[in-house]
Tab-separated table of C-alpha atoms in Angstrom:
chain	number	residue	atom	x	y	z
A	30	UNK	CA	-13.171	-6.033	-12.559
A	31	UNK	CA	-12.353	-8.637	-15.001
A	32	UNK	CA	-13.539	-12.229	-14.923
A	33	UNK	CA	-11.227	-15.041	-16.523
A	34	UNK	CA	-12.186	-17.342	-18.703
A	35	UNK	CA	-11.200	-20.615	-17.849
A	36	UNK	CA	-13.147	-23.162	-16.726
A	37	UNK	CA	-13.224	-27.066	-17.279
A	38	UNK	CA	-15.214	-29.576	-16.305
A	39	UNK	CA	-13.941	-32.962	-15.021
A	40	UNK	CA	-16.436	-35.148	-13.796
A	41	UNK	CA	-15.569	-37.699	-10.902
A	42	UNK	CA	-12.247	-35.455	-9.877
A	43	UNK	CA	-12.946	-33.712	-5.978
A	44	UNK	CA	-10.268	-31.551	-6.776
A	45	UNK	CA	-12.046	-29.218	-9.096
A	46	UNK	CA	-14.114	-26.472	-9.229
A	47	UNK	CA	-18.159	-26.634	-10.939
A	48	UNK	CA	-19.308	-25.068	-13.775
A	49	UNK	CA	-18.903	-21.173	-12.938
A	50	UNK	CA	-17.754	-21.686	-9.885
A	51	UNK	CA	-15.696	-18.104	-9.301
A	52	UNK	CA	-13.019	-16.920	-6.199
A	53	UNK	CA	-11.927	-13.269	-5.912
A	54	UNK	CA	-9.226	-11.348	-4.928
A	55	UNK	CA	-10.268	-8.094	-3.120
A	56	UNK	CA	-7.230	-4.933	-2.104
A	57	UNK	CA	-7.429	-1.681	-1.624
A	58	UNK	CA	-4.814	0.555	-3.932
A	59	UNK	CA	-5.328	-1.840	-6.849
A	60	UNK	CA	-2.767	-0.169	-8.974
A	61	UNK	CA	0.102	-1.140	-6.866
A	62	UNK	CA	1.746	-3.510	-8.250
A	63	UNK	CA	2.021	-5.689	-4.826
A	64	UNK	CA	-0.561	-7.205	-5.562
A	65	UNK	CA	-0.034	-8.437	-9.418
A	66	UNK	CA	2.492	-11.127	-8.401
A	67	UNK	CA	-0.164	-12.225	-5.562
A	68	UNK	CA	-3.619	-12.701	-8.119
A	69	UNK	CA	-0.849	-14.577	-10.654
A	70	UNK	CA	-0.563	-17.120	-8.756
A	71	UNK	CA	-4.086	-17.295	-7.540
A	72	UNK	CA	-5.239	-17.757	-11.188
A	73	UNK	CA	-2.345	-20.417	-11.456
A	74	UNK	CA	-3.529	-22.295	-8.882
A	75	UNK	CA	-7.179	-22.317	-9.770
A	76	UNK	CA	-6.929	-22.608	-13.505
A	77	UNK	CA	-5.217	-26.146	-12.812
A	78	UNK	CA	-8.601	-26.646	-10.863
A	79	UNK	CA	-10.695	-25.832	-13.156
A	80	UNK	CA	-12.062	-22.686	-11.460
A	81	UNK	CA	-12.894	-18.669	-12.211
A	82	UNK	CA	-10.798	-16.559	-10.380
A	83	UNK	CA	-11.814	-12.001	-10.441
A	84	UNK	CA	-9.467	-9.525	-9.345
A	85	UNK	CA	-11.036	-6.430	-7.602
A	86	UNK	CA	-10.809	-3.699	-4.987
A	87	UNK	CA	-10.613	0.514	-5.093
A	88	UNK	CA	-8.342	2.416	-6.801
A	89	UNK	CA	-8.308	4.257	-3.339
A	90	UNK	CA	-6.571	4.149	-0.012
A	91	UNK	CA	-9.997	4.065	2.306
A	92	UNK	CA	-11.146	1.023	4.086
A	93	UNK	CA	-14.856	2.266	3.441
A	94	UNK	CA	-14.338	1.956	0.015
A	95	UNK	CA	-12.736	-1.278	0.218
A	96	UNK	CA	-15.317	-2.302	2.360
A	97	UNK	CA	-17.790	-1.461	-0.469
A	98	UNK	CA	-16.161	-3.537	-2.696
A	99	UNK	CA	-15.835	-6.502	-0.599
A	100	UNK	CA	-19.695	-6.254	-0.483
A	101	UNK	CA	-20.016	-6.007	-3.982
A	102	UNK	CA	-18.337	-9.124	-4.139
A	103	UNK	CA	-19.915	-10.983	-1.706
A	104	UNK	CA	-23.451	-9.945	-3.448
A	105	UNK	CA	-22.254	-12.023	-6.520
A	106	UNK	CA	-22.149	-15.119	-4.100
A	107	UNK	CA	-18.728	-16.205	-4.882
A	108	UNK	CA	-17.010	-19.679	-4.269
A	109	UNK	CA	-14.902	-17.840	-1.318
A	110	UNK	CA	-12.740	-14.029	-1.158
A	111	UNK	CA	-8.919	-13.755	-0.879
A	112	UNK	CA	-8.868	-10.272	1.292
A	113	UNK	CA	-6.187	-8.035	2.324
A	114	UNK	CA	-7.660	-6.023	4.557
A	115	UNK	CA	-6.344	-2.537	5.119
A	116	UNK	CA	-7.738	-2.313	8.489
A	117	UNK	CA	-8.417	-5.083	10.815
A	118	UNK	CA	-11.168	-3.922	12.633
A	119	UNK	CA	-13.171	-2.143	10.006
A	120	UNK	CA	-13.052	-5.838	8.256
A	121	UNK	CA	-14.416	-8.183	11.221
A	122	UNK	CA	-17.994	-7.239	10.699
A	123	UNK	CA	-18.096	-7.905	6.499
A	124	UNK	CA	-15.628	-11.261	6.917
A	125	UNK	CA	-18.274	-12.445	9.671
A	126	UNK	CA	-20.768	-11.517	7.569
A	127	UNK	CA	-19.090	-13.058	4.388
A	128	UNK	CA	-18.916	-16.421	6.419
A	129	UNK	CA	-21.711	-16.624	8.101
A	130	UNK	CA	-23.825	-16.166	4.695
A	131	UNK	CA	-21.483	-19.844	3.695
A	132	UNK	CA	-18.757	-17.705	2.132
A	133	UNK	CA	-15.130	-18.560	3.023
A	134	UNK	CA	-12.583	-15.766	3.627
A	135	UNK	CA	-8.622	-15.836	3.659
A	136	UNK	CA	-7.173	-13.102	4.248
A	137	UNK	CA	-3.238	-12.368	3.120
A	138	UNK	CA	-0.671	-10.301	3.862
A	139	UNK	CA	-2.709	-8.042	6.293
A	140	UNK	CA	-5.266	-9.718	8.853
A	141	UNK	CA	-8.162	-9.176	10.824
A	142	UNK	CA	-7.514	-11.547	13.368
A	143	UNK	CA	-10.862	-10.860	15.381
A	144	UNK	CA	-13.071	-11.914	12.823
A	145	UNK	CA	-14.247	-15.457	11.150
A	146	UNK	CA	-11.582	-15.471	8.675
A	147	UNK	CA	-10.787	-19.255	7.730
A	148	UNK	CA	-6.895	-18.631	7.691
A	149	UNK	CA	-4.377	-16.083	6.912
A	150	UNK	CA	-1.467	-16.507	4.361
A	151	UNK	CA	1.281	-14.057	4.964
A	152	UNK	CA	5.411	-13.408	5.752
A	153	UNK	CA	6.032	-13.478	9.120
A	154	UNK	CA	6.472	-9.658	9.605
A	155	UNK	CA	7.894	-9.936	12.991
A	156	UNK	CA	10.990	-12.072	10.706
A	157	UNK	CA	10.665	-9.193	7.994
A	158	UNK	CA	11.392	-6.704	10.400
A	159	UNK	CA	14.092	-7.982	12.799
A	160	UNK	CA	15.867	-9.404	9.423
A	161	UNK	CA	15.887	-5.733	8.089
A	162	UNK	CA	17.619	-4.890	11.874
A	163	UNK	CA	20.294	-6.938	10.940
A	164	UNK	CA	20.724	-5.974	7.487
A	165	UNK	CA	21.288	-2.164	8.640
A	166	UNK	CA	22.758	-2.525	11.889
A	167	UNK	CA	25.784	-4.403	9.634
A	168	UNK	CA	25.774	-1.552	7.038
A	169	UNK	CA	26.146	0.888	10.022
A	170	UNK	CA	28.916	-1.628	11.398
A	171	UNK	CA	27.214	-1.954	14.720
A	172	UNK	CA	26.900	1.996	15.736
A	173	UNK	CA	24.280	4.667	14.670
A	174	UNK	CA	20.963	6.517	14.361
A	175	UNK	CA	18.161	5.561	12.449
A	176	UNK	CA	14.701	6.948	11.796
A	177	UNK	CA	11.487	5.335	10.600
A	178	UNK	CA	8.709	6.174	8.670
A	179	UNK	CA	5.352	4.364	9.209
A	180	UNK	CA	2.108	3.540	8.468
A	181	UNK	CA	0.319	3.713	11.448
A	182	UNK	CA	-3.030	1.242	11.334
A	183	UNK	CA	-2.209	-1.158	8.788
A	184	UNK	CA	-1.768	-3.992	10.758
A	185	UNK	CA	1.396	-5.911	8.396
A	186	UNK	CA	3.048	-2.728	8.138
A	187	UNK	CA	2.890	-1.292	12.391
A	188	UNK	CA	4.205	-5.444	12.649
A	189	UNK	CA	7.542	-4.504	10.509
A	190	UNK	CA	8.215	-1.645	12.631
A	191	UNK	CA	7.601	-2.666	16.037
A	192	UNK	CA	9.645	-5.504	15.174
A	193	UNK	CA	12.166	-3.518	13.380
A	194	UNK	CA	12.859	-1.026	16.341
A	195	UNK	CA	12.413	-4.040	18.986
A	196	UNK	CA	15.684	-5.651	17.513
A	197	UNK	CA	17.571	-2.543	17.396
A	198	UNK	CA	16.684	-2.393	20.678
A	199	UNK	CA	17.942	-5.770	21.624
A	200	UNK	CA	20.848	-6.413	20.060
A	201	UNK	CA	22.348	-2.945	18.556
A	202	UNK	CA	22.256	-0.516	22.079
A	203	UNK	CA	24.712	1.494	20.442
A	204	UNK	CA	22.559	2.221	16.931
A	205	UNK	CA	19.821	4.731	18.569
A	206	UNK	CA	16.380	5.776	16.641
A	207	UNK	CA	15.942	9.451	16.948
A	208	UNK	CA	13.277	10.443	14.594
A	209	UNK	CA	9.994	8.491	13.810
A	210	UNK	CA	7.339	10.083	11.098
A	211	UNK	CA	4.007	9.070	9.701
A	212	UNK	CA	4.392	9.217	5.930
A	213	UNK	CA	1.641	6.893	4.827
A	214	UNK	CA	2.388	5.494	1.943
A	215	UNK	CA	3.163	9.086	0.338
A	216	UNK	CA	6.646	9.842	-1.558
A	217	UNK	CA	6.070	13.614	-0.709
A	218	UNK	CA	5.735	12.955	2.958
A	219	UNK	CA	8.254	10.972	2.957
A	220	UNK	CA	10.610	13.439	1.153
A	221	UNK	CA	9.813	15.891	3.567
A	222	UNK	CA	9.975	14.003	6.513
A	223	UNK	CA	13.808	12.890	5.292
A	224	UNK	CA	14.235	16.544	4.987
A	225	UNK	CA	13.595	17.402	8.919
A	226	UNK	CA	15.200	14.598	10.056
A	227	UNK	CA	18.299	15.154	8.694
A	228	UNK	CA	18.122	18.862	9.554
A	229	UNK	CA	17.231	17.889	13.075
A	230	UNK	CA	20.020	14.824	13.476
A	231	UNK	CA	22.973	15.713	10.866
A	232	UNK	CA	23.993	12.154	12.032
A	233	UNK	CA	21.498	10.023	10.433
A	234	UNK	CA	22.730	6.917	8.690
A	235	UNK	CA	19.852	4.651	7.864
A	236	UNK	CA	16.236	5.320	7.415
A	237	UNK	CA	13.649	2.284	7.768
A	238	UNK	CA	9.890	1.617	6.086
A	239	UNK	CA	7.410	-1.269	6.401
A	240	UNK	CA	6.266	-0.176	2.563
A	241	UNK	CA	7.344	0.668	-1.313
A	242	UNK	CA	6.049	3.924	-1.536
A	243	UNK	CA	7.530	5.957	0.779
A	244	UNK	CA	11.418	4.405	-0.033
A	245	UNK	CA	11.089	6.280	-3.525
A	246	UNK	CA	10.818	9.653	-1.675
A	247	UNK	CA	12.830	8.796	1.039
A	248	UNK	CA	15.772	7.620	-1.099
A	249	UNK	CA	15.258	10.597	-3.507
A	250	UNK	CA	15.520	13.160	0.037
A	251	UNK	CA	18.945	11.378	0.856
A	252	UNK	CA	20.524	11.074	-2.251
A	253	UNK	CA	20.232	14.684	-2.043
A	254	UNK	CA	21.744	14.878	1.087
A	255	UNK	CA	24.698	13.176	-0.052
A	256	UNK	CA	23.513	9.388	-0.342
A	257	UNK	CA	25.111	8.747	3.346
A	258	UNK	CA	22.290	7.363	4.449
A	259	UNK	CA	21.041	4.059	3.542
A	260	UNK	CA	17.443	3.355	2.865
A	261	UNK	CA	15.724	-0.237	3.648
A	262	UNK	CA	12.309	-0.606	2.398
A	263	UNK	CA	9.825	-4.348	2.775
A	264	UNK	CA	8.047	-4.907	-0.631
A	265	UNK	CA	9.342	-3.825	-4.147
A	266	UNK	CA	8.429	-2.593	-7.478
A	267	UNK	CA	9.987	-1.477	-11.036
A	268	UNK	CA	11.323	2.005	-9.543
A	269	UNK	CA	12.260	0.176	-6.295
A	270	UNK	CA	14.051	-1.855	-8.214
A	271	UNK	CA	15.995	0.365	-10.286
A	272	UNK	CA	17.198	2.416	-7.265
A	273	UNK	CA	18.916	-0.820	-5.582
A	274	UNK	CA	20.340	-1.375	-8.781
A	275	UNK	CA	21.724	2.075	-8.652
A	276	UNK	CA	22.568	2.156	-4.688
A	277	UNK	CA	19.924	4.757	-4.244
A	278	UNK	CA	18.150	1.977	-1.581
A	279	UNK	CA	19.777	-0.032	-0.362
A	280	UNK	CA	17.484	-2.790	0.352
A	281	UNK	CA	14.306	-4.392	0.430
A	282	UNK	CA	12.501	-6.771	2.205
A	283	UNK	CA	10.090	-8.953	0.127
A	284	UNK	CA	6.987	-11.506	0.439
A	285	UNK	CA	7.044	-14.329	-1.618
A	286	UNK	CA	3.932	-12.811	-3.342
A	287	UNK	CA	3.293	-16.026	-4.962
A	288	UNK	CA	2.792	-18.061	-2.244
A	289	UNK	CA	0.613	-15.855	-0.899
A	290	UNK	CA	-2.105	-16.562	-3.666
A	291	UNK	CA	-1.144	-19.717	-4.309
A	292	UNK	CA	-1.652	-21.139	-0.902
A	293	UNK	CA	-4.290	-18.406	-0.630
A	294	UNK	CA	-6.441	-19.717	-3.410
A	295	UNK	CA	-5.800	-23.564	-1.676
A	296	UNK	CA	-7.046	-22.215	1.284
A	297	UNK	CA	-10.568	-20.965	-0.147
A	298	UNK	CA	-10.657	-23.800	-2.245
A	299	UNK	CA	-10.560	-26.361	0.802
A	300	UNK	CA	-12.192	-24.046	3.030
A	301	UNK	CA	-15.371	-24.310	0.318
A	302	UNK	CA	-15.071	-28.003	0.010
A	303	UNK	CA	-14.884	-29.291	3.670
A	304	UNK	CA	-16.179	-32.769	2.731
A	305	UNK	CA	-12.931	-33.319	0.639
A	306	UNK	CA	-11.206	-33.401	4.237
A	307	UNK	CA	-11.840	-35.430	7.759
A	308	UNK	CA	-9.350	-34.498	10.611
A	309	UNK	CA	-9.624	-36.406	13.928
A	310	UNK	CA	-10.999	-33.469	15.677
A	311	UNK	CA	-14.440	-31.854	17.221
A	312	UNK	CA	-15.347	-29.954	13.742
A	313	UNK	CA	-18.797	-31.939	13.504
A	314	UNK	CA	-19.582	-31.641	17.273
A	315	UNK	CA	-18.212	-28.011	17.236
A	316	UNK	CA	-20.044	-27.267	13.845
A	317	UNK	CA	-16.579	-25.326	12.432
A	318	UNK	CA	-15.012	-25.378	9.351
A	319	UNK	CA	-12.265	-28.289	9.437
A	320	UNK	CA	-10.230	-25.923	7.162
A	321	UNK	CA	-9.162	-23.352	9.367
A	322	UNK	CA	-5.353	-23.229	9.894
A	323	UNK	CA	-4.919	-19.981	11.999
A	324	UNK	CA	-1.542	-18.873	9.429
A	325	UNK	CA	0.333	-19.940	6.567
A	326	UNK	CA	3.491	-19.132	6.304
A	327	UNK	CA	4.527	-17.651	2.963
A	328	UNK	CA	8.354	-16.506	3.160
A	329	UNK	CA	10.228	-13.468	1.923
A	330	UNK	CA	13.799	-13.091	0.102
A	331	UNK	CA	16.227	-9.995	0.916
A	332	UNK	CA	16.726	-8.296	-2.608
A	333	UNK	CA	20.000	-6.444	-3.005
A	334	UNK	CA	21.986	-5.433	-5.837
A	335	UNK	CA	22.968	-8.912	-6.855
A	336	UNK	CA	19.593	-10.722	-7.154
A	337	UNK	CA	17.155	-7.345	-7.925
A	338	UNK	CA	16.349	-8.419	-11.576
A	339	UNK	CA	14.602	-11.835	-10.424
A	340	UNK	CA	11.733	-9.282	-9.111
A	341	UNK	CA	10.794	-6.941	-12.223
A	342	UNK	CA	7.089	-7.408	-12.774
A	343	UNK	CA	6.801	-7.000	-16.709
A	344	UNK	CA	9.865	-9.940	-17.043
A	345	UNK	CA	7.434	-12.052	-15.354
A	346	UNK	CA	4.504	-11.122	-16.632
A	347	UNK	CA	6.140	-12.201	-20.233
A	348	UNK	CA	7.959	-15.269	-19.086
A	349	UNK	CA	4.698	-16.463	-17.679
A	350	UNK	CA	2.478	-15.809	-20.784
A	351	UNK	CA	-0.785	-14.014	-19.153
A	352	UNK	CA	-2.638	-10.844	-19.188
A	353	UNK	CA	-1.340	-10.137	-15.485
A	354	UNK	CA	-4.744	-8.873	-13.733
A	355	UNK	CA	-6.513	-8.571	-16.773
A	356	UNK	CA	-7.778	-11.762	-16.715
């Protein structure tokens, strides 16, 4: 975890932070670089404010772990926590807990909807999905199978595909799934999983994740199999990248990852400053947080072939200027 180092002090201004005062960022897999684009503009936002920002989380895929580090966090006392949470149940006791104790949460990207999170910044992933639908069932020109691999439990990700295999559903009868597989955010799973269902349906055509990860496998098993079958991924990354560039996948769907901690940061920042806002509603009476706006809408862009190198990481990282999480 590394704190950043700017701070300013501006007397007589609501809109900025005290001497100190410090938000976080807390993931889980904090090597993915997801979430770089995300804590950029979270430290954009609150530098203009005058405020610390932290980016932290486990190297790990295990909501116990996460969970530790969100309470790690929250013994600091922080200003408020930006939180993807890889489960949403696991989460509702330490966001509860977070907020009860005076500490705002905001979750993004991923939700726990039960707990006493202030608001949650994210894509709509019932859009990211269907949109995918559409993108493949007109590759496939209307006629088809298509398998999935999943994530099952991550709440974002189960979204993509339920709303992925709902459209097909709807509006393509005549493009049929035939093979479904857990794969988990693992390239080798997903390799192998390509693997049987091709052996099992020779027909195949298109192949559909709610994640990064899996796509690079995936799209490695079927150029091997002849590249027939096209591969449509949500979220990107360098590699990612480079295969749409070289028609290895051919698609992604992607959050506007900036938004998310922008808005996200705006979110805690309001959310820890209630007396900077007085909506003509029962918040006293009630004794809630004004803040709380149940989601924020972030959007997502459809990269392709034509529009791929807008999304490379370490071209932003330089055209901004910053030490990326490092700060």
């Amino acid at each position: 975890m590394v704190l950043s180092t700017t701070a300013v002090k501006a007397e007589g201004n609501a809109f900025r932070c005290a001497e100190g005062e410090t938000y976080y960022m807390n993931v889980m897999v904090s090597g993915v670089e997801y979430w770089f684009p995300v804590y950029e503009m979270f430290k954009q936002a609150a530098h203009s404010m005058g405020c610390k920002t932290a980016y932290t989380g486990t190297p790990e895929y295990d909501v116990n772990k996460q969970i530790a580090s969100f309470d790690q966090v929250l013994a600091k006392k922080p200003a408020g926590i930006l939180v993807h949470p890889m489960n949403s149940d696991p989460f509702i006791e330490p966001i509860n807990r977070a907020v009860e104790s005076g500490v705002p949460v905001v979750t993004f990207a991923a939700d726990s909807p039960n707990s006493k999170r202030i608001s949650y910044v994210t894509s709509d992933n019932n859009r990211e999905g269907a949109y995918a639908a559409d993108v493949i069932a007109k590759a496939l020109g209307g006629k088809g199978e298509y398998g999935i691999l999943e994530n099952p439990g991550q709440d974002n990700h189960d979204k993509r595909v339920a709303a992925f295999i709902a459209r097909m559903a709807e509006k393509y009868p005549d493009i049929k799934l035939v093979a479904r597989a857990a794969s988990n955010q693992d390239p080798t799973k997903a390799y192998n999983a390509v693997l049987t269902m091709a052996q099992a349906h020779p027909d195949l055509g298109a192949l559909f994740m709610p994640e990064a990860n899996s796509a690079l496998g995936a799209a490695q098993a079927a150029q091997e199999l002849g590249g027939k079958i096209k591969v449509m991924n949500a979220d990107v990354n360098g590699k990612i990248l480079d295969m749409i560039k070289q028609g290895q996948v051919y698609g992604a769907i992607n959050p506007n990852q900036g938004m998310q901690g922008y808005m996200g940061f705006m979110l805690l920042f309001l959310a820890a400053h209630p007396d900077l806002i007085d909506p003509m509603n029962d918040y006293k009476r009630a004794s809630y947080n004004p803040m709380g706006l149940p989601v924020v809408d972030n959007g997502f862009a459809v990269v392709t072939k034509d529009n791929a190198d807008d999304f490379y990481w370490d071209a932003y990282l330089k055209r901004r200027g910053t030490k990326g999480i490092e700060e």
